Amino acid sequence: MNRLFVFCEGPDDIRFFEGVLKSELREGYASVELIAYAGMKHIRVDGFIRGIGAMGDDYLMVADIDSDRTVKAKKNRLKRWYRELDTDKVIIVIKEIEGWYLAGLNDHASRSLGLRPLPGTDRITKERFNRMIPDHYVSRIDLMIEIIKRYSIKVAREKNRSFRFFYWKCLE
Amino acid sequence: MRIKQVSCRNFKSFSDLTVDLDEYNILIGTNAAGKTNFIRIFRFFRDIARHGLGNAISLQGGAEYIRNIRISSDVPTEIGIIFENELGVFSGVRDTRGGSHTLSFHQIEYRFSLQIEEGGYRILEDFLRISCSCTPDLGEGESGQGELRITHTEDGVFYELSTPEGIAIEITEIIPPYLQKNVPRSGTLLIENPLLVPMPGFQRFFAEIAIYDFDPRTPRKAIPLSGRSDLEEDGSNLAIVLKGILADPEKKRRLSNLMTELLPFVQDIDVRKFMDSSIYFTVTERYGDEHPLPSSVISDGTVNVINLICALYFDEKPFIVIEEPEKNVHPYLIARVVSMFGDAARNKQILITTHNPGVVRHADIEDILLISRDSAGYSIITKPARREEVRTFLKNEVGIEELYIQNLLGL
């Protein structure tokens, strides 16, 4: 059985994959390993990808769409940065990982955290998430961990299109 | 309260320094560049407010160690600080025509200078400027800017109020005459005399500056039940701090979450009494068969991380300095620790000192302050983000940590 390596941008993505998706992704793999690639030199990311391929293991790269207008444009940008990257293995988060966090909350869970229930989270950015943090949370990390405790993948599939695509591609 | 700027002249290794601070600041530099001396500026202010100028000078090693020995002895030592934010409001202040105004104070500039002399010191200047906006209470007319200047000399304390054009307010509206006649004890500064400054909490701004340099060994020991409830500089009273946190269900929940972020193998943390006289804490690990480990056998890294979380999230101080907070922390966790600094800085101002390239790598370059020595050997502080050469290297995929390791951030 081979391993799955997931390239995550930073601590917020790592926390999300660790808390919500790692156990789901584990099916069919000996283990799931997370690699934080934000700030890592492009050549080093390429080295990881080559090494993973040489070991016969699998990988995914998760990236926010950021300022790019389309998924294709973002994938092309990543391909320019990482020459070894197979763009079929790229998962684009729209717009940012904070949207995937909020997507997994049903109305009851949102209210229990002091958050306004959202019908969809495709437009959530880091800044918008930060503005939504209830006053009684002195830490956004604390809030994110509370969201993970209440997370429903089923609800997330309904509220975020990029999460739905990820689910269809990697978990269904 | 937020510290906007600090400055000094002829203090320790600094000749002339002015530094703007953000919510979150990471101070880096080679050994002996002056990091500790920069922290001493804050320590000096804090000690003056807590213990008085004489004791604060003594805590710095004596008057002869305050100034830079390479600078002529007749050059005074000057230290200044600027605070900003909503600092207080005076409502119902009457002008000379009977109109009522609200003064909202938003910036404090404080500075003092000392002449260091053989075996002692003399206060040359002691000055406070409080900037405010002045708004008519009944909505008649526009808001304008004003300021209150307080000058302390050998002859006494003098107050001067500037108000927007067309509005005249007598100083007695703000400072009652009996307080204006107060004379501070000789050799003391305004920040030691709260009655001289019409701003509640002015002294506290300085006294609450918290500086941490955690020692992982001291918190492991059982300590007396009676002790301070806020974290000591070395973290030695961690058990008492944890006792307070664990007694509050909401704080306990938050602590548990934040511990999970950095120490996922820790299942529970608790405090225990020993012989009704001392207290220590325990940690239960996920793989430890529910068996709590006493603090005396817990690793340096775990103790340091718990201290760090307490300082960042449970200390009520508005400005904290943490020296080398990443001590004993695994490189994999450094990104999470750096992310915690940014997270905690939403509620308090933070200054971190570090030598760790991992911290530098995961930091935003805009948050980094570089301390180095100039050609004359004086400490200077610059922002690498403002240097074109550094920007050029970053554009060409030379990592910031690589520039730091090669000592090229000061180019």
XYZ file of C-alpha atoms in Angstrom:
583
model
C 0.000 0.000 0.000
C 1.398 3.392 -0.874
C 1.169 6.709 0.953
C -0.648 9.926 0.136
C 1.196 13.214 0.556
C -0.951 16.338 0.717
C 0.753 19.672 0.029
C -1.060 22.298 2.117
C -0.346 26.011 1.993
C -0.048 26.850 5.692
C -1.154 26.098 9.258
C -4.876 26.796 8.627
C -4.948 24.255 5.759
C -2.909 21.732 7.731
C -5.307 22.042 10.691
C -8.289 21.523 8.378
C -6.874 18.460 6.633
C -5.624 17.031 9.928
C -8.972 17.507 11.674
C -11.510 16.926 8.900
C -10.098 15.078 5.914
C -7.107 13.018 6.959
C -9.132 10.072 8.214
C -11.360 10.177 5.085
C -8.369 10.287 2.737
C -6.680 7.467 4.623
C -8.919 4.865 2.936
C -6.832 3.082 0.335
C -3.516 4.448 1.616
C -1.040 3.217 4.209
C -0.839 6.752 5.602
C -1.588 10.370 4.813
C 1.251 12.859 5.310
C 0.820 16.631 5.227
C 3.485 18.983 3.855
C 3.275 22.760 4.368
C 4.655 24.295 1.175
C 3.971 28.015 1.636
C 7.323 29.801 1.776
C 9.138 26.719 0.495
C 11.404 27.283 -2.521
C 9.852 26.051 -5.768
C 12.825 23.851 -6.486
C 12.357 22.144 -3.131
C 8.669 21.457 -3.812
C 9.733 19.931 -7.125
C 12.189 17.779 -5.187
C 9.394 16.496 -2.940
C 7.213 15.701 -5.954
C 10.053 13.786 -7.655
C 10.776 11.876 -4.450
C 7.134 10.956 -3.956
C 6.967 9.706 -7.557
C 10.183 7.704 -7.138
C 8.738 5.953 -4.070
C 5.586 5.101 -6.014
C 3.466 7.188 -3.673
C 0.645 9.565 -4.492
C 0.142 13.263 -3.807
C -2.348 16.134 -3.883
C -1.595 19.821 -3.891
C -4.170 22.128 -2.276
C -4.089 25.810 -3.249
C -6.384 28.798 -2.774
C -7.542 30.417 -5.999
C -6.428 33.834 -4.633
C -6.469 36.520 -7.321
C -6.723 34.161 -10.304
C -10.011 34.352 -12.165
C -10.318 30.682 -13.058
C -9.189 27.312 -11.758
C -7.294 26.791 -15.007
C -5.407 30.064 -14.583
C -4.396 29.102 -11.039
C -3.278 25.652 -12.148
C -1.205 27.196 -14.950
C 0.414 29.537 -12.438
C 1.286 26.600 -10.163
C 2.682 24.685 -13.141
C 4.953 27.631 -13.939
C 6.233 27.565 -10.359
C 6.512 23.790 -9.948
C 7.719 22.083 -13.121
C 7.246 18.548 -11.762
C 3.617 19.217 -10.814
C 0.841 17.181 -12.416
C -2.051 19.657 -12.553
C -4.553 16.792 -12.333
C -3.411 16.381 -8.754
C -4.173 19.992 -7.849
C -7.227 20.894 -5.763
C -8.196 24.540 -5.951
C -10.000 25.990 -2.935
C -12.471 28.768 -3.737
C -11.848 31.308 -2.476
C -9.801 30.464 0.588
C -9.635 27.621 3.093
C -11.762 29.659 5.529
C -14.665 29.015 3.119
C -14.150 25.266 3.504
C -14.156 25.656 7.284
C -17.484 27.529 7.335
C -19.031 25.239 4.713
C -19.183 22.326 7.157
C -21.446 24.073 9.657
C -25.183 23.542 9.548
C -27.426 26.329 10.841
C -27.539 24.931 14.364
C -23.772 24.516 14.561
C -23.245 28.055 13.209
C -25.543 29.549 15.821
C -23.954 27.549 18.626
C -20.663 29.248 17.759
C -22.221 32.699 17.477
C -21.852 32.754 13.680
C -24.524 33.804 11.222
C -25.625 30.746 9.181
C -24.527 30.999 5.565
C -26.295 29.343 2.603
C -23.018 29.155 0.672
C -19.338 29.880 1.289
C -17.915 30.216 -2.232
C -17.064 33.876 -1.649
C -15.496 33.608 1.799
C -12.030 35.103 2.085
C -9.661 35.253 5.038
C -10.605 38.883 5.679
C -14.335 38.147 5.618
C -13.852 35.194 7.972
C -11.887 37.392 10.380
C -14.678 39.958 10.386
C -17.201 37.229 11.251
C -15.358 36.031 14.374
C -17.666 36.554 17.365
C -16.307 38.885 20.058
C -16.098 36.151 22.661
C -13.462 34.321 20.610
C -10.097 35.893 21.360
C -8.447 33.487 18.925
C -9.370 32.593 15.350
C -7.425 29.346 15.799
C -9.704 28.484 18.736
C -12.773 29.181 16.579
C -11.415 27.061 13.729
C -10.870 24.142 16.102
C -14.458 24.513 17.397
C -15.684 24.485 13.777
C -13.777 21.265 13.121
C -15.444 19.663 16.173
C -18.866 20.394 14.617
C -17.906 19.718 11.008
C -20.181 17.873 8.616
C -18.674 16.852 5.270
C -22.206 16.257 3.970
C -23.151 19.878 4.714
C -19.861 21.160 3.278
C -20.611 19.455 -0.053
C -23.802 21.462 -0.288
C -22.357 24.817 0.699
C -19.104 25.032 -1.236
C -18.673 24.116 -4.894
C -14.892 23.629 -4.768
C -15.287 21.351 -1.722
C -17.972 19.396 -3.601
C -15.529 18.938 -6.508
C -12.779 17.844 -4.115
C -15.141 15.325 -2.536
C -16.201 13.938 -5.913
C -12.596 13.674 -7.075
C -10.879 12.348 -3.951
C -13.398 10.836 -1.571
C -16.392 9.495 -3.511
C -3.321 50.799 24.099
C -0.703 50.304 21.437
C 2.908 51.428 21.383
C 3.351 53.299 18.128
C 6.958 54.360 18.473
C 9.919 54.112 20.810
C 13.026 56.250 20.675
C 16.225 56.742 22.613
C 19.470 58.628 22.552
C 22.680 57.649 24.259
C 21.112 54.586 25.868
C 23.134 51.371 26.168
C 24.381 50.418 22.667
C 22.138 52.980 20.926
C 23.280 56.424 19.869
C 20.076 57.690 18.257
C 17.149 55.367 17.613
C 13.541 55.767 16.508
C 11.485 52.650 15.761
C 7.856 52.357 14.686
C 6.102 49.285 16.011
C 3.170 47.351 14.515
C 0.737 45.026 16.242
C 3.138 42.180 15.769
C 6.910 42.576 15.543
C 9.726 40.076 15.186
C 13.135 41.386 16.203
C 16.077 39.536 14.710
C 19.790 40.168 14.678
C 23.169 38.596 15.250
C 24.590 38.046 18.728
C 25.561 41.292 20.495
C 23.704 43.384 17.902
C 21.625 44.939 20.693
C 18.389 42.909 20.927
C 18.558 42.715 24.705
C 19.323 46.435 24.930
C 16.236 47.203 22.848
C 14.121 45.129 25.241
C 15.752 47.056 28.096
C 14.061 50.241 26.893
C 10.671 48.657 27.658
C 11.997 47.120 30.846
C 13.262 50.548 31.953
C 9.861 52.194 31.409
C 8.115 49.336 33.193
C 10.488 49.378 36.153
C 10.169 53.151 36.554
C 6.366 52.843 36.700
C 6.514 49.883 39.076
C 9.467 50.693 41.309
C 10.528 54.302 40.667
C 13.393 55.795 38.666
C 16.085 55.133 41.270
C 15.262 51.440 41.450
C 14.846 51.179 37.667
C 18.346 52.570 37.141
C 19.692 50.184 39.740
C 17.942 47.271 37.973
C 19.741 48.290 34.752
C 23.044 47.892 36.568
C 23.481 51.454 37.826
C 23.612 54.921 36.222
C 27.007 54.323 34.616
C 25.526 51.435 32.567
C 22.574 53.423 31.275
C 24.476 55.572 28.819
C 26.797 54.548 26.003
C 30.359 54.805 27.271
C 31.658 55.864 23.828
C 29.483 58.972 23.809
C 30.681 62.086 25.596
C 29.523 62.177 29.218
C 27.853 65.575 28.779
C 25.357 64.148 26.237
C 22.123 63.326 28.058
C 20.357 59.985 27.881
C 16.889 60.446 26.420
C 14.079 57.913 26.133
C 10.687 58.411 24.522
C 7.567 56.459 23.717
C 4.351 57.153 21.835
C 1.119 55.308 22.630
C -1.986 55.454 20.504
C -5.573 54.169 20.530
C -8.594 55.178 22.536
C -6.913 56.258 25.733
C -9.720 57.972 27.598
C -12.536 60.501 27.281
C -13.337 63.665 29.232
C -17.006 64.544 28.834
C -18.778 67.804 29.674
C -15.674 69.996 29.515
C -16.861 73.629 29.588
C -15.334 76.307 27.377
C -15.099 79.960 28.472
C -18.424 80.735 26.738
C -20.290 77.976 28.533
C -20.311 75.473 25.663
C -19.754 71.803 26.486
C -17.195 69.575 24.748
C -15.924 66.014 24.799
C -12.169 65.507 24.697
C -11.162 62.080 23.345
C -7.518 61.292 23.948
C -5.903 59.217 21.208
C -2.150 59.615 21.503
C 0.369 60.027 24.305
C 3.919 61.094 23.668
C 6.159 60.795 26.689
C 9.868 61.436 26.944
C 12.426 62.152 29.588
C 16.138 62.764 29.632
C 18.759 62.195 32.277
C 22.198 63.601 32.781
C 24.294 60.731 34.026
C 26.840 62.074 36.467
C 29.527 60.645 38.629
C 27.721 58.316 40.993
C 24.215 59.369 40.033
C 21.854 61.112 37.657
C 19.878 64.322 37.214
C 16.518 64.703 35.431
C 16.887 67.230 32.598
C 13.539 66.851 30.877
C 10.244 65.173 31.749
C 7.552 65.902 29.202
C 4.168 64.499 28.280
C 1.997 65.451 25.329
C -1.538 64.052 25.158
C -3.270 64.582 21.802
C -7.030 64.707 21.702
C -9.977 65.470 19.497
C -12.377 68.100 20.813
C -16.041 67.622 19.858
C -18.930 69.949 20.783
C -21.464 67.996 22.863
C -24.549 69.439 21.219
C -23.334 68.821 17.703
C -22.775 72.533 17.090
C -19.585 73.120 15.153
C -16.960 70.703 13.990
C -14.485 68.523 15.829
C -10.941 69.792 16.050
C -7.614 68.636 17.368
C -6.080 69.741 20.622
C -3.339 68.712 22.983
C -2.411 68.852 26.623
C 1.270 69.395 27.371
C 2.664 68.630 30.804
C 6.199 69.765 31.538
C 7.962 68.794 34.723
C 10.973 70.923 35.675
C 12.884 71.624 38.865
C 10.439 74.487 39.458
C 7.340 72.295 39.360
C 4.815 70.857 36.917
C 3.316 73.085 34.225
C 0.172 72.396 32.233
C -0.714 73.891 28.864
C -3.825 73.106 26.861
C -4.208 73.823 23.142
C -7.709 73.708 21.711
C -9.173 74.096 18.219
C -9.436 77.653 16.914
C -12.347 79.551 18.414
C -12.645 77.332 21.476
C -11.038 78.397 24.731
C -10.937 75.947 27.633
C -9.341 76.808 30.947
C -6.827 74.226 32.141
C -8.708 74.036 35.453
C -11.552 72.319 33.572
C -9.235 69.319 33.202
C -6.762 69.644 36.060
C -8.271 70.831 39.341
C -6.167 73.643 40.906
C -5.274 71.579 43.977
C -3.706 68.939 41.740
C -1.824 71.532 39.707
C -0.030 72.562 42.878
C 1.242 69.039 43.479
C 5.008 68.886 43.439
C 6.591 65.533 42.671
C 9.272 64.228 44.946
C 12.752 65.235 43.799
C 14.360 62.748 41.427
C 11.071 61.228 40.293
C 9.333 61.293 36.911
C 5.763 61.971 35.803
C 5.119 58.254 35.289
C 5.840 57.662 38.955
C 3.271 60.255 39.997
C -0.168 59.285 38.663
C -1.931 62.245 40.328
C -0.006 64.639 38.090
C -1.464 63.217 34.873
C -5.206 63.569 34.193
C -5.488 60.179 32.579
C -6.596 57.183 34.597
C -4.314 54.262 33.966
C -1.457 56.328 32.521
C 1.023 54.745 34.918
C -0.502 51.316 34.266
C 0.307 51.571 30.536
C 3.959 51.315 31.518
C 3.637 49.071 34.556
C 1.792 46.409 32.532
C 4.501 45.926 29.930
C 5.222 42.199 30.192
C 8.579 40.698 29.255
C 8.999 36.918 29.137
C 12.099 34.817 28.874
C 10.856 31.363 29.734
C 13.066 28.936 31.577
C 11.654 25.422 31.085
C 13.221 24.136 34.316
C 11.626 26.432 36.897
C 7.920 25.754 36.090
C 8.509 22.044 36.639
C 9.018 22.516 40.369
C 6.151 22.448 42.855
C 5.652 26.028 44.040
C 3.938 27.572 47.109
C 0.162 27.886 46.779
C 0.395 31.596 47.434
C 1.839 33.556 44.538
C 1.080 35.926 41.700
C -1.722 34.915 39.377
C -0.181 36.544 36.298
C 2.698 34.819 34.595
C 6.171 35.544 35.958
C 8.908 36.583 33.538
C 10.508 33.127 33.553
C 7.172 31.266 33.680
C 8.066 29.803 37.075
C 4.527 30.227 38.483
C 2.912 28.356 35.574
C 1.078 25.989 37.940
C -0.718 28.912 39.646
C -1.569 30.489 36.269
C -2.965 27.160 35.037
C -5.004 26.806 38.231
C -6.749 30.102 37.410
C -7.343 29.108 33.786
C -8.678 25.638 34.596
C -11.121 27.059 37.148
C -12.938 28.918 34.348
C -14.743 26.497 31.949
C -14.484 28.857 28.954
C -10.757 29.445 29.491
C -10.233 25.732 30.070
C -11.931 24.932 26.753
C -9.778 27.488 24.938
C -6.585 26.203 26.548
C -7.470 22.653 25.532
C -7.991 23.713 21.881
C -4.792 25.719 21.691
C -2.810 22.918 23.306
C -4.185 20.554 20.652
C -2.808 22.889 17.980
C 0.779 22.583 19.209
C 0.787 19.461 21.384
C -1.704 17.062 19.786
C -0.568 14.180 21.994
C -1.575 16.008 25.191
C -5.011 14.839 26.283
C -5.439 16.703 29.537
C -3.720 19.162 31.818
C -4.439 19.560 35.504
C -3.034 21.103 38.682
C -2.579 19.298 41.973
C -1.893 20.344 45.516
C 0.887 18.795 47.514
C 0.618 18.702 51.331
C -1.793 21.682 51.195
C 1.180 23.975 50.816
C 2.427 23.706 47.259
C 1.066 23.167 43.788
C 2.298 21.545 40.562
C 0.726 20.665 37.237
C 0.272 17.385 35.443
C -0.083 16.415 31.803
C -1.899 13.332 30.559
C -0.679 12.119 27.200
C -2.829 10.251 24.706
C -0.483 7.289 24.757
C 0.043 7.273 28.525
C -2.827 4.971 29.627
C -4.622 7.887 31.332
C -1.692 8.196 33.702
C -0.956 11.877 34.510
C 2.693 12.866 34.368
C 3.839 15.346 37.041
C 5.445 18.567 35.819
C 8.832 17.413 37.120
C 9.121 14.818 34.314
C 7.591 16.824 31.453
C 9.861 17.794 28.550
C 11.351 21.286 28.105
C 9.433 21.743 24.849
C 6.063 20.921 26.392
C 6.651 23.271 29.337
C 7.753 26.036 26.989
C 4.724 25.623 24.723
C 2.301 25.757 27.675
C 4.004 28.922 28.950
C 3.819 30.415 25.477
C 0.089 29.734 25.111
C -0.561 31.234 28.551
C 1.386 34.396 27.683
C -0.200 34.823 24.252
C -3.820 34.045 25.080
C -4.442 34.267 28.814
C -2.311 37.177 29.934
C -4.341 40.395 30.072
C -1.330 42.616 29.385
C -1.714 44.859 26.312
C 1.960 44.692 25.292
C 4.129 41.620 25.657
C 7.704 40.842 24.748
C 8.730 37.204 24.423
C 12.402 36.379 24.083
C 13.128 33.373 21.877
C 9.676 31.808 22.222
C 10.527 28.936 19.882
C 13.055 27.458 22.320
C 12.825 23.633 22.345
C 10.012 23.647 19.754
C 10.237 21.128 16.892
C 10.822 22.766 13.461
C 7.575 21.239 12.142
C 5.616 23.216 14.734
C 7.367 26.541 14.116
C 4.888 27.540 11.385
C 2.027 26.964 13.834
C 3.793 28.936 16.564
C 4.329 31.847 14.159
C 0.682 31.620 13.134
C -0.242 31.847 16.832
C 1.764 35.074 17.215
C -0.312 36.664 14.452
C -3.507 35.262 15.940
C -2.794 36.564 19.449
C -1.766 39.960 18.032
C -5.420 40.613 17.212
C -5.866 41.366 20.917
C -2.492 42.540 22.146
C 0.698 44.009 20.794
C 3.526 41.512 20.565
C 7.288 41.811 20.199
C 9.227 38.597 19.626
C 13.008 38.248 19.613
C 14.498 35.271 17.856
C 17.586 33.739 16.246
C 15.564 30.990 14.624
C 15.558 30.940 10.787
C 12.357 28.871 10.918
C 10.494 31.747 12.577
C 11.888 34.140 9.978
C 10.857 31.817 7.142
C 7.230 31.642 8.241
C 6.934 35.317 9.179
C 5.669 38.089 6.949
C 8.669 40.228 6.018
C 6.630 43.333 6.907
C 6.650 42.175 10.553
C 10.426 41.823 10.799
C 12.722 44.334 12.491
C 16.443 43.828 11.982
C 18.881 45.043 14.607
C 22.502 45.441 13.641
C 25.552 47.627 14.313
C 26.397 50.603 12.140
C 29.940 51.456 11.019
C 30.557 53.270 14.326
C 29.396 50.268 16.347
C 26.051 51.695 17.503
C 22.942 49.517 17.355
C 20.424 50.443 14.675
C 17.049 48.950 13.779
C 15.760 48.748 10.212
C 12.890 47.108 8.347
C 14.238 44.680 5.721
C 10.910 44.939 3.868
C 11.813 48.513 2.927
C 15.134 47.567 1.371
C 15.167 47.288 -2.397
C 18.040 44.772 -2.332
C 16.078 42.435 -0.069
C 12.997 42.759 -2.278
C 15.111 41.876 -5.309
C 16.459 38.731 -3.676
C 12.964 37.687 -2.593
C 11.652 38.174 -6.134
C 14.400 35.852 -7.320
C 13.280 33.145 -4.934
C 16.040 33.579 -2.378
C 14.116 32.875 0.826
C 14.065 35.431 3.610
C 15.506 32.844 5.986
C 18.404 32.315 3.569
C 19.137 36.058 3.569
C 18.966 35.979 7.368
C 21.334 33.019 7.684
C 23.795 34.715 5.294
C 23.433 37.959 7.294
C 22.259 39.813 4.170
C 18.961 41.228 5.424
C 20.677 44.493 6.304
C 22.002 45.139 2.783
